[in-house]
Amino acid sequence: MTGRLGRPRGSPARQPTGRDGGLPAWRPRGAHSVAGQVFALMAFIVVLLITAAALALVFQERYGTERDARHRSLAAAEAFAHAPGLPASLRSPNPTAELQPLAEAARRAAGVDFIAVMTPDGLRYTDSRPDLIGKRATGDLSRAVAGQPFTEVFKGSPSDAVRAVVPVTDASGKVIGLVGTGIEIATVSDSVAGQLPLLLGAAAGALLLGTGGAALVSRRLSRQTRGLGATDMARMNEHHEAVLHAVREGVLIIGADHRLLLANDEARRLLNLPPDAEQRHVSELGLDPRTTALLVSGRVATDEVHLAGDRLLALNVRPTKPYGGHPAGSVMTLRDTTELAALSGRAEVARERLQLLYDAGVRIGTTLDVVRTAEELSEVAVPRFADFVTVELLEPVLKGEEPSRGAGVYTEMRRAAMSGVRTDQPLQPVGDIIRFVVPTAPMAAALDAGHAVLAPDLHAAMGWRAQDEAGTRQALGYGLHSLISVPLQARGVVLGMANFWRAADTPEAFDEEDLSFAEELGARAAVSIDNARRYTREHATAVALQRSLLPRVLPDQTAVDVAFRYLPAKAGVGGDWFDVIPLAGARVALVVGDVVGHGVHAAATMGRLRTAVHNFASLDMPPDELLGHLDELIHRIDQNESGGAGDPAEGAGEAAGVTGATCLYAVYDPVSGGCTMASAGHPGPALVRPDGSVEFPQLPAGLPLGVGGMPFEAVELRLPESSRLVLFTDGLLEDRDRDFDTGLTVLAETLAHPGRSPEQACADVLAALLFPAPSDDIALLIADTRRLETGRIAEWEVPADPAAVSRVRGAASSQLAAWGLEDISFTAGLILSELITNAIRYGNAPIRVRMLRDRSLICEVSDGSSTSPHLRYAATTDEGGRGLFLVAQYAERWGTRYTERGKVIWAELPLTGGPEPAPPAPDLTALEDLAW
């Protein structure tokens, strides 16, 4: 067994042998080791910093104490100088007797060493030392005599002090005396000296901690360096550098986080690494994408050939073992094999072909468009492989349909793409039908055989020349001389074919190696074309399904004037939808929603949600209650679909749930002008007022449908007449290049132009916000609100008295006559009689009757009871139970909706109904006794 340093465990260290260049044996840590030098340096720095910090704290404490003394002295002098009665005391016969006790009391209260009251020329009236009373104060007092208070550090008799002098003025502002206060320097020094033990103790503690920290760092460094000195470590580094950078094989060491830890000179040269490559992620080194993917994957590789600029490199990758507490990484060695390939004379061609195949993999299939994929195939091969390339596809492939699986039955295709080194080529243009009528022609032979066919000399290709004598004669005269025809096949099905042509620009004819390469290129392109075809089919299916599920014609109604737009995403049809649903009482529901995802599943899910919204709307639920039922329904659907095992062959594991759908549901009432709306995770609408101002009403944030757990909240707005509501999905506003808030700003600016019809507003919004290739579906619904004229509304309060039924019926008949609806007066009276009678008999006050003349006559009877009526089929012996049956027979539609304070039973009659019941007419008064 050997230790980490390469010698047997427990064996004595090898001593240096002088000139043999061997490394010295490990020595114990001492003053000359790196750890010892670091410890001494850190200890010196700690002592220096702590000494400087202690001195700074002492000076700072002294400065702070002196500054505090100035403030206290000035405050005490100002307070005493402005004390009430001080001017009078100064003018008294014996100022000392009056002021000395006061000055002493103020001195003790202020915590200063002295307070002296003086005349303007400095003669003391009071002082903390009585022997100084009557003596003149020393120092410059001229600033105070001039009326300016000041502080100073006074040095002189009787003692050094921090002194403040403040003038005393009379009522006229004349200086009549001075007040001097101060704290002696000895007191300031004593205060600073009292802080020295604490400062020294803190300094000692910091010194102890700093020295201890330096010792710990030194000990750690000693373990890392094995007690080596600077000279020993320098020699080891020289050995390391000499060995690592002298080898002619590139070495890269990659950390566990895929960052470059070390690269030798050869690796830098071969990979053209930047100077600051260390510590950068391998994806930032500018390597070939395949090389980057290899390093990131962490897999083992042996002599894999990769491109690096114009070089072919043989790469070897192995994982490293964890060391020094670091996680495992990887080491890669690389050799330049370009020179070896050049010696064989064929490596350059292989490198070009490898690069061309690499470029084909990158450039072919960038879109999911069949024609564009064919164009990419033709563009990538010109001019590096062929002078001209034509691509023909079967008609079903161009439409996204599945082509026939039979082989050798293709006699014509449509030219989908063509590229060449020149534009004056003699080949048939894109869009022409290309026919293969001669079996021996290269194209027909390739389709029949199922693999590429080479025609090295077109002059000798009699089958090709017989197919179109005039065209081939022109092609040969142009210079076309060699051809490879490759059938494009995927999953065993022929999709089309690619023809590679060489002309006079490339005198060398195609050979067998070119044949295999063309077949490989065609195979790669065929997979991309098939993917594009399948996407085209799915996209067309989803678009057809989406259009069949969305409303084609909006229903006629009076409440709003509506225009809409729906645009599917270029990347795939999604689940956006909108709807306009007429409700009872001339109201209308406006709906817009979005199902997360794209494709047929999203479109089908949208259809299910739209149907559910229609069903719930027919029950006349409030918006928040409707969204709650829709959320519960979706949650139940998700549970049922996720609980089934399903067919593993279908969906590829894709979840069929609908969680992630959003919806905005709004109900507008043209009678009151109120609009109630609720949102399930959907953006709120834009409201355009008649003056053109645009606002976005704040709706309570609701969770998307299917998440569950939180109730939805509704908001009611009162809309001015001729307001405009704009409902939309987020695909209208945001995309990769624009965020949602920016889209809202642009939308508001576009809508702020009154006087346009909804159709014109839709066109303007799309012109301002539509992206060239939207990544998400767009649903836009613009509704101009209308109000029902008061002349079309009739209302009555009904007392809870059966005798009131006939009076209301008579008033209703008069109103119908005023409206010119005498033809339906009898039917309306019959329905109102039944509804009012049952409201009186079974409902609660208040009872109200309302008639609305809209596209139909709407009769509404409301009461304060929430009891729901139901249709009964009375037997011949029953005395009652036929009232609601009669309403259902005579009304075009009828139903019940609930309000916060009861319910409304409504019935709709056509304005021009069918023939009236044959006379004699039933007695309406007798019918009032019927009940449901």
PDB file of N, CA and C in Angstrom, residues 575-579 581 589-596 606 609-614 616 623-624 626-628 630-631 634 658 660-666 677-685 699-706 712-713 727-730:
ATOM      1  N   GLY A 575     -56.431  26.513 -26.709  1.00  0.00           N
ATOM      2  CA  GLY A 575     -57.768  26.320 -26.170  1.00  0.00           C
ATOM      3  C   GLY A 575     -58.478  27.603 -25.814  1.00  0.00           C
ATOM      4  N   ASP A 576     -58.198  28.700 -26.515  1.00  0.00           N
ATOM      5  CA  ASP A 576     -58.909  29.954 -26.258  1.00  0.00           C
ATOM      6  C   ASP A 576     -60.316  29.877 -26.842  1.00  0.00           C
ATOM      7  N   TRP A 577     -61.273  30.484 -26.150  1.00  0.00           N
ATOM      8  CA  TRP A 577     -62.631  30.520 -26.681  1.00  0.00           C
ATOM      9  C   TRP A 577     -63.359  31.755 -26.161  1.00  0.00           C
ATOM     10  N   PHE A 578     -64.476  32.054 -26.803  1.00  0.00           N
ATOM     11  CA  PHE A 578     -65.323  33.172 -26.413  1.00  0.00           C
ATOM     12  C   PHE A 578     -66.755  32.764 -26.690  1.00  0.00           C
ATOM     13  N   ASP A 579     -67.702  33.506 -26.118  1.00  0.00           N
ATOM     14  CA  ASP A 579     -69.099  33.178 -26.342  1.00  0.00           C
ATOM     15  C   ASP A 579     -69.964  34.364 -25.947  1.00  0.00           C
ATOM     16  N   ILE A 581     -74.005  34.624 -24.816  1.00  0.00           N
ATOM     17  CA  ILE A 581     -75.125  33.752 -24.467  1.00  0.00           C
ATOM     18  C   ILE A 581     -76.297  34.626 -24.032  1.00  0.00           C
ATOM     19  N   ALA A 589     -74.836  37.168 -21.491  1.00  0.00           N
ATOM     20  CA  ALA A 589     -73.594  36.738 -20.842  1.00  0.00           C
ATOM     21  C   ALA A 589     -72.464  36.804 -21.857  1.00  0.00           C
ATOM     22  N   LEU A 590     -71.365  37.417 -21.475  1.00  0.00           N
ATOM     23  CA  LEU A 590     -70.153  37.495 -22.293  1.00  0.00           C
ATOM     24  C   LEU A 590     -69.094  36.613 -21.638  1.00  0.00           C
ATOM     25  N   VAL A 591     -68.523  35.708 -22.408  1.00  0.00           N
ATOM     26  CA  VAL A 591     -67.590  34.722 -21.862  1.00  0.00           C
ATOM     27  C   VAL A 591     -66.320  34.731 -22.701  1.00  0.00           C
ATOM     28  N   VAL A 592     -65.173  34.631 -22.037  1.00  0.00           N
ATOM     29  CA  VAL A 592     -63.895  34.400 -22.712  1.00  0.00           C
ATOM     30  C   VAL A 592     -63.058  33.518 -21.800  1.00  0.00           C
ATOM     31  N   GLY A 593     -62.343  32.563 -22.392  1.00  0.00           N
ATOM     32  CA  GLY A 593     -61.568  31.617 -21.585  1.00  0.00           C
ATOM     33  C   GLY A 593     -60.341  31.140 -22.329  1.00  0.00           C
ATOM     34  N   ASP A 594     -59.499  30.433 -21.597  1.00  0.00           N
ATOM     35  CA  ASP A 594     -58.224  29.967 -22.153  1.00  0.00           C
ATOM     36  C   ASP A 594     -57.849  28.663 -21.477  1.00  0.00           C
ATOM     37  N   VAL A 595     -57.605  27.629 -22.286  1.00  0.00           N
ATOM     38  CA  VAL A 595     -57.113  26.342 -21.784  1.00  0.00           C
ATOM     39  C   VAL A 595     -55.620  26.283 -22.066  1.00  0.00           C
ATOM     40  N   VAL A 596     -54.832  26.018 -21.033  1.00  0.00           N
ATOM     41  CA  VAL A 596     -53.381  25.972 -21.195  1.00  0.00           C
ATOM     42  C   VAL A 596     -53.013  24.812 -22.101  1.00  0.00           C
ATOM     43  N   MET A 606     -61.474  22.741 -24.677  1.00  0.00           N
ATOM     44  CA  MET A 606     -62.203  23.993 -24.839  1.00  0.00           C
ATOM     45  C   MET A 606     -63.667  23.736 -25.167  1.00  0.00           C
ATOM     46  N   LEU A 609     -65.549  22.716 -22.071  1.00  0.00           N
ATOM     47  CA  LEU A 609     -65.796  23.836 -21.163  1.00  0.00           C
ATOM     48  C   LEU A 609     -66.881  24.758 -21.717  1.00  0.00           C
ATOM     49  N   ARG A 610     -66.839  25.016 -23.020  1.00  0.00           N
ATOM     50  CA  ARG A 610     -67.855  25.901 -23.606  1.00  0.00           C
ATOM     51  C   ARG A 610     -69.248  25.295 -23.456  1.00  0.00           C
ATOM     52  N   THR A 611     -69.354  23.988 -23.665  1.00  0.00           N
ATOM     53  CA  THR A 611     -70.649  23.334 -23.489  1.00  0.00           C
ATOM     54  C   THR A 611     -71.116  23.417 -22.047  1.00  0.00           C
ATOM     55  N   ALA A 612     -70.180  23.216 -21.110  1.00  0.00           N
ATOM     56  CA  ALA A 612     -70.551  23.292 -19.695  1.00  0.00           C
ATOM     57  C   ALA A 612     -71.013  24.694 -19.321  1.00  0.00           C
ATOM     58  N   VAL A 613     -70.327  25.718 -19.853  1.00  0.00           N
ATOM     59  CA  VAL A 613     -70.737  27.092 -19.557  1.00  0.00           C
ATOM     60  C   VAL A 613     -72.147  27.344 -20.088  1.00  0.00           C
ATOM     61  N   HIS A 614     -72.459  26.848 -21.293  1.00  0.00           N
ATOM     62  CA  HIS A 614     -73.799  27.010 -21.843  1.00  0.00           C
ATOM     63  C   HIS A 614     -74.838  26.344 -20.934  1.00  0.00           C
ATOM     64  N   PHE A 616     -74.619  25.624 -17.668  1.00  0.00           N
ATOM     65  CA  PHE A 616     -74.768  26.344 -16.405  1.00  0.00           C
ATOM     66  C   PHE A 616     -75.453  27.689 -16.617  1.00  0.00           C
ATOM     67  N   PRO A 623     -72.468  34.892 -11.812  1.00  0.00           N
ATOM     68  CA  PRO A 623     -71.141  34.550 -12.337  1.00  0.00           C
ATOM     69  C   PRO A 623     -70.258  33.793 -11.355  1.00  0.00           C
ATOM     70  N   ASP A 624     -70.244  34.205 -10.094  1.00  0.00           N
ATOM     71  CA  ASP A 624     -69.365  33.508  -9.143  1.00  0.00           C
ATOM     72  C   ASP A 624     -69.841  32.088  -8.896  1.00  0.00           C
ATOM     73  N   LEU A 626     -71.591  30.252 -11.037  1.00  0.00           N
ATOM     74  CA  LEU A 626     -71.339  29.484 -12.265  1.00  0.00           C
ATOM     75  C   LEU A 626     -69.887  29.015 -12.315  1.00  0.00           C
ATOM     76  N   LEU A 627     -68.936  29.899 -11.982  1.00  0.00           N
ATOM     77  CA  LEU A 627     -67.528  29.490 -11.998  1.00  0.00           C
ATOM     78  C   LEU A 627     -67.262  28.430 -10.945  1.00  0.00           C
ATOM     79  N   GLY A 628     -67.960  28.512  -9.811  1.00  0.00           N
ATOM     80  CA  GLY A 628     -67.785  27.478  -8.786  1.00  0.00           C
ATOM     81  C   GLY A 628     -68.230  26.120  -9.271  1.00  0.00           C
ATOM     82  N   LEU A 630     -68.422  25.218 -12.421  1.00  0.00           N
ATOM     83  CA  LEU A 630     -67.503  24.826 -13.491  1.00  0.00           C
ATOM     84  C   LEU A 630     -66.196  24.283 -12.910  1.00  0.00           C
ATOM     85  N   ASP A 631     -65.713  24.905 -11.855  1.00  0.00           N
ATOM     86  CA  ASP A 631     -64.494  24.422 -11.202  1.00  0.00           C
ATOM     87  C   ASP A 631     -64.700  23.026 -10.628  1.00  0.00           C
ATOM     88  N   ILE A 634     -64.769  20.464 -13.518  1.00  0.00           N
ATOM     89  CA  ILE A 634     -63.445  20.179 -14.069  1.00  0.00           C
ATOM     90  C   ILE A 634     -62.651  19.324 -13.110  1.00  0.00           C
ATOM     91  N   VAL A 658     -57.710  18.869 -17.453  1.00  0.00           N
ATOM     92  CA  VAL A 658     -57.962  20.214 -17.964  1.00  0.00           C
ATOM     93  C   VAL A 658     -57.583  21.263 -16.938  1.00  0.00           C
ATOM     94  N   GLY A 660     -55.771  24.147 -15.315  1.00  0.00           N
ATOM     95  CA  GLY A 660     -54.983  25.188 -15.952  1.00  0.00           C
ATOM     96  C   GLY A 660     -55.827  26.066 -16.848  1.00  0.00           C
ATOM     97  N   ALA A 661     -57.130  25.812 -16.920  1.00  0.00           N
ATOM     98  CA  ALA A 661     -58.006  26.658 -17.720  1.00  0.00           C
ATOM     99  C   ALA A 661     -58.398  27.889 -16.924  1.00  0.00           C
ATOM    100  N   THR A 662     -58.573  29.008 -17.643  1.00  0.00           N
ATOM    101  CA  THR A 662     -59.042  30.240 -17.025  1.00  0.00           C
ATOM    102  C   THR A 662     -60.328  30.680 -17.727  1.00  0.00           C
ATOM    103  N   CYS A 663     -61.104  31.527 -17.046  1.00  0.00           N
ATOM    104  CA  CYS A 663     -62.390  31.939 -17.612  1.00  0.00           C
ATOM    105  C   CYS A 663     -62.805  33.268 -16.993  1.00  0.00           C
ATOM    106  N   LEU A 664     -63.380  34.129 -17.802  1.00  0.00           N
ATOM    107  CA  LEU A 664     -64.002  35.379 -17.357  1.00  0.00           C
ATOM    108  C   LEU A 664     -65.455  35.350 -17.813  1.00  0.00           C
ATOM    109  N   TYR A 665     -66.380  35.514 -16.856  1.00  0.00           N
ATOM    110  CA  TYR A 665     -67.820  35.412 -17.136  1.00  0.00           C
ATOM    111  C   TYR A 665     -68.472  36.708 -16.671  1.00  0.00           C
ATOM    112  N   ALA A 666     -69.154  37.391 -17.578  1.00  0.00           N
ATOM    113  CA  ALA A 666     -69.800  38.671 -17.268  1.00  0.00           C
ATOM    114  C   ALA A 666     -71.243  38.626 -17.745  1.00  0.00           C
ATOM    115  N   MET A 677     -69.555  40.486 -13.005  1.00  0.00           N
ATOM    116  CA  MET A 677     -68.536  39.635 -13.607  1.00  0.00           C
ATOM    117  C   MET A 677     -67.686  38.979 -12.525  1.00  0.00           C
ATOM    118  N   ALA A 678     -67.123  37.836 -12.871  1.00  0.00           N
ATOM    119  CA  ALA A 678     -66.213  37.097 -11.989  1.00  0.00           C
ATOM    120  C   ALA A 678     -65.153  36.442 -12.860  1.00  0.00           C
ATOM    121  N   SER A 679     -63.967  36.265 -12.283  1.00  0.00           N
ATOM    122  CA  SER A 679     -62.826  35.727 -13.028  1.00  0.00           C
ATOM    123  C   SER A 679     -62.248  34.517 -12.311  1.00  0.00           C
ATOM    124  N   ALA A 680     -61.882  33.520 -13.114  1.00  0.00           N
ATOM    125  CA  ALA A 680     -61.162  32.352 -12.609  1.00  0.00           C
ATOM    126  C   ALA A 680     -59.757  32.377 -13.203  1.00  0.00           C
ATOM    127  N   GLY A 681     -58.908  33.228 -12.649  1.00  0.00           N
ATOM    128  CA  GLY A 681     -57.526  33.314 -13.094  1.00  0.00           C
ATOM    129  C   GLY A 681     -57.339  33.976 -14.437  1.00  0.00           C
ATOM    130  N   HIS A 682     -58.366  34.658 -14.953  1.00  0.00           N
ATOM    131  CA  HIS A 682     -58.293  35.262 -16.290  1.00  0.00           C
ATOM    132  C   HIS A 682     -58.127  36.763 -16.177  1.00  0.00           C
ATOM    133  N   PRO A 683     -57.407  37.398 -17.113  1.00  0.00           N
ATOM    134  CA  PRO A 683     -57.296  38.861 -17.080  1.00  0.00           C
ATOM    135  C   PRO A 683     -58.664  39.515 -17.184  1.00  0.00           C
ATOM    136  N   GLY A 684     -58.818  40.626 -16.434  1.00  0.00           N
ATOM    137  CA  GLY A 684     -60.073  41.352 -16.455  1.00  0.00           C
ATOM    138  C   GLY A 684     -60.272  42.085 -17.770  1.00  0.00           C
ATOM    139  N   PRO A 685     -61.489  42.607 -17.985  1.00  0.00           N
ATOM    140  CA  PRO A 685     -61.788  43.278 -19.255  1.00  0.00           C
ATOM    141  C   PRO A 685     -61.286  44.716 -19.257  1.00  0.00           C
ATOM    142  N   LEU A 699     -60.693  43.078 -10.632  1.00  0.00           N
ATOM    143  CA  LEU A 699     -61.533  41.958 -10.228  1.00  0.00           C
ATOM    144  C   LEU A 699     -60.831  41.170  -9.131  1.00  0.00           C
ATOM    145  N   PRO A 700     -61.588  40.566  -8.212  1.00  0.00           N
ATOM    146  CA  PRO A 700     -60.947  39.701  -7.217  1.00  0.00           C
ATOM    147  C   PRO A 700     -60.184  38.573  -7.894  1.00  0.00           C
ATOM    148  N   ALA A 701     -58.958  38.366  -7.447  1.00  0.00           N
ATOM    149  CA  ALA A 701     -58.123  37.333  -8.073  1.00  0.00           C
ATOM    150  C   ALA A 701     -58.678  35.954  -7.744  1.00  0.00           C
ATOM    151  N   GLY A 702     -59.048  35.219  -8.753  1.00  0.00           N
ATOM    152  CA  GLY A 702     -59.529  33.861  -8.567  1.00  0.00           C
ATOM    153  C   GLY A 702     -58.536  32.846  -9.094  1.00  0.00           C
ATOM    154  N   LEU A 703     -58.551  31.651  -8.533  1.00  0.00           N
ATOM    155  CA  LEU A 703     -57.658  30.597  -8.998  1.00  0.00           C
ATOM    156  C   LEU A 703     -58.151  30.035 -10.331  1.00  0.00           C
ATOM    157  N   PRO A 704     -57.243  29.499 -11.149  1.00  0.00           N
ATOM    158  CA  PRO A 704     -57.691  28.860 -12.394  1.00  0.00           C
ATOM    159  C   PRO A 704     -58.649  27.714 -12.115  1.00  0.00           C
ATOM    160  N   LEU A 705     -59.439  27.380 -13.097  1.00  0.00           N
ATOM    161  CA  LEU A 705     -60.414  26.311 -12.959  1.00  0.00           C
ATOM    162  C   LEU A 705     -59.713  24.975 -12.760  1.00  0.00           C
ATOM    163  N   GLY A 706     -60.266  24.170 -11.886  1.00  0.00           N
ATOM    164  CA  GLY A 706     -59.711  22.853 -11.610  1.00  0.00           C
ATOM    165  C   GLY A 706     -58.758  22.821 -10.446  1.00  0.00           C
ATOM    166  N   PHE A 712     -65.086  31.817  -5.579  1.00  0.00           N
ATOM    167  CA  PHE A 712     -64.945  32.930  -6.506  1.00  0.00           C
ATOM    168  C   PHE A 712     -65.789  34.100  -6.029  1.00  0.00           C
ATOM    169  N   GLU A 713     -65.356  35.293  -6.359  1.00  0.00           N
ATOM    170  CA  GLU A 713     -66.068  36.504  -5.975  1.00  0.00           C
ATOM    171  C   GLU A 713     -66.495  37.257  -7.227  1.00  0.00           C
ATOM    172  N   LEU A 727     -63.184  42.078 -23.948  1.00  0.00           N
ATOM    173  CA  LEU A 727     -62.707  40.860 -23.314  1.00  0.00           C
ATOM    174  C   LEU A 727     -61.668  40.225 -24.224  1.00  0.00           C
ATOM    175  N   PHE A 728     -60.607  39.669 -23.629  1.00  0.00           N
ATOM    176  CA  PHE A 728     -59.508  39.147 -24.434  1.00  0.00           C
ATOM    177  C   PHE A 728     -58.772  38.066 -23.651  1.00  0.00           C
ATOM    178  N   THR A 729     -57.931  37.322 -24.362  1.00  0.00           N
ATOM    179  CA  THR A 729     -57.029  36.367 -23.723  1.00  0.00           C
ATOM    180  C   THR A 729     -55.623  36.937 -23.720  1.00  0.00           C
ATOM    181  N   ASP A 730     -54.754  36.355 -22.880  1.00  0.00           N
ATOM    182  CA  ASP A 730     -53.418  36.941 -22.696  1.00  0.00           C
ATOM    183  C   ASP A 730     -52.565  36.838 -23.956  1.00  0.00           C
TER     184      ASP A 730
END
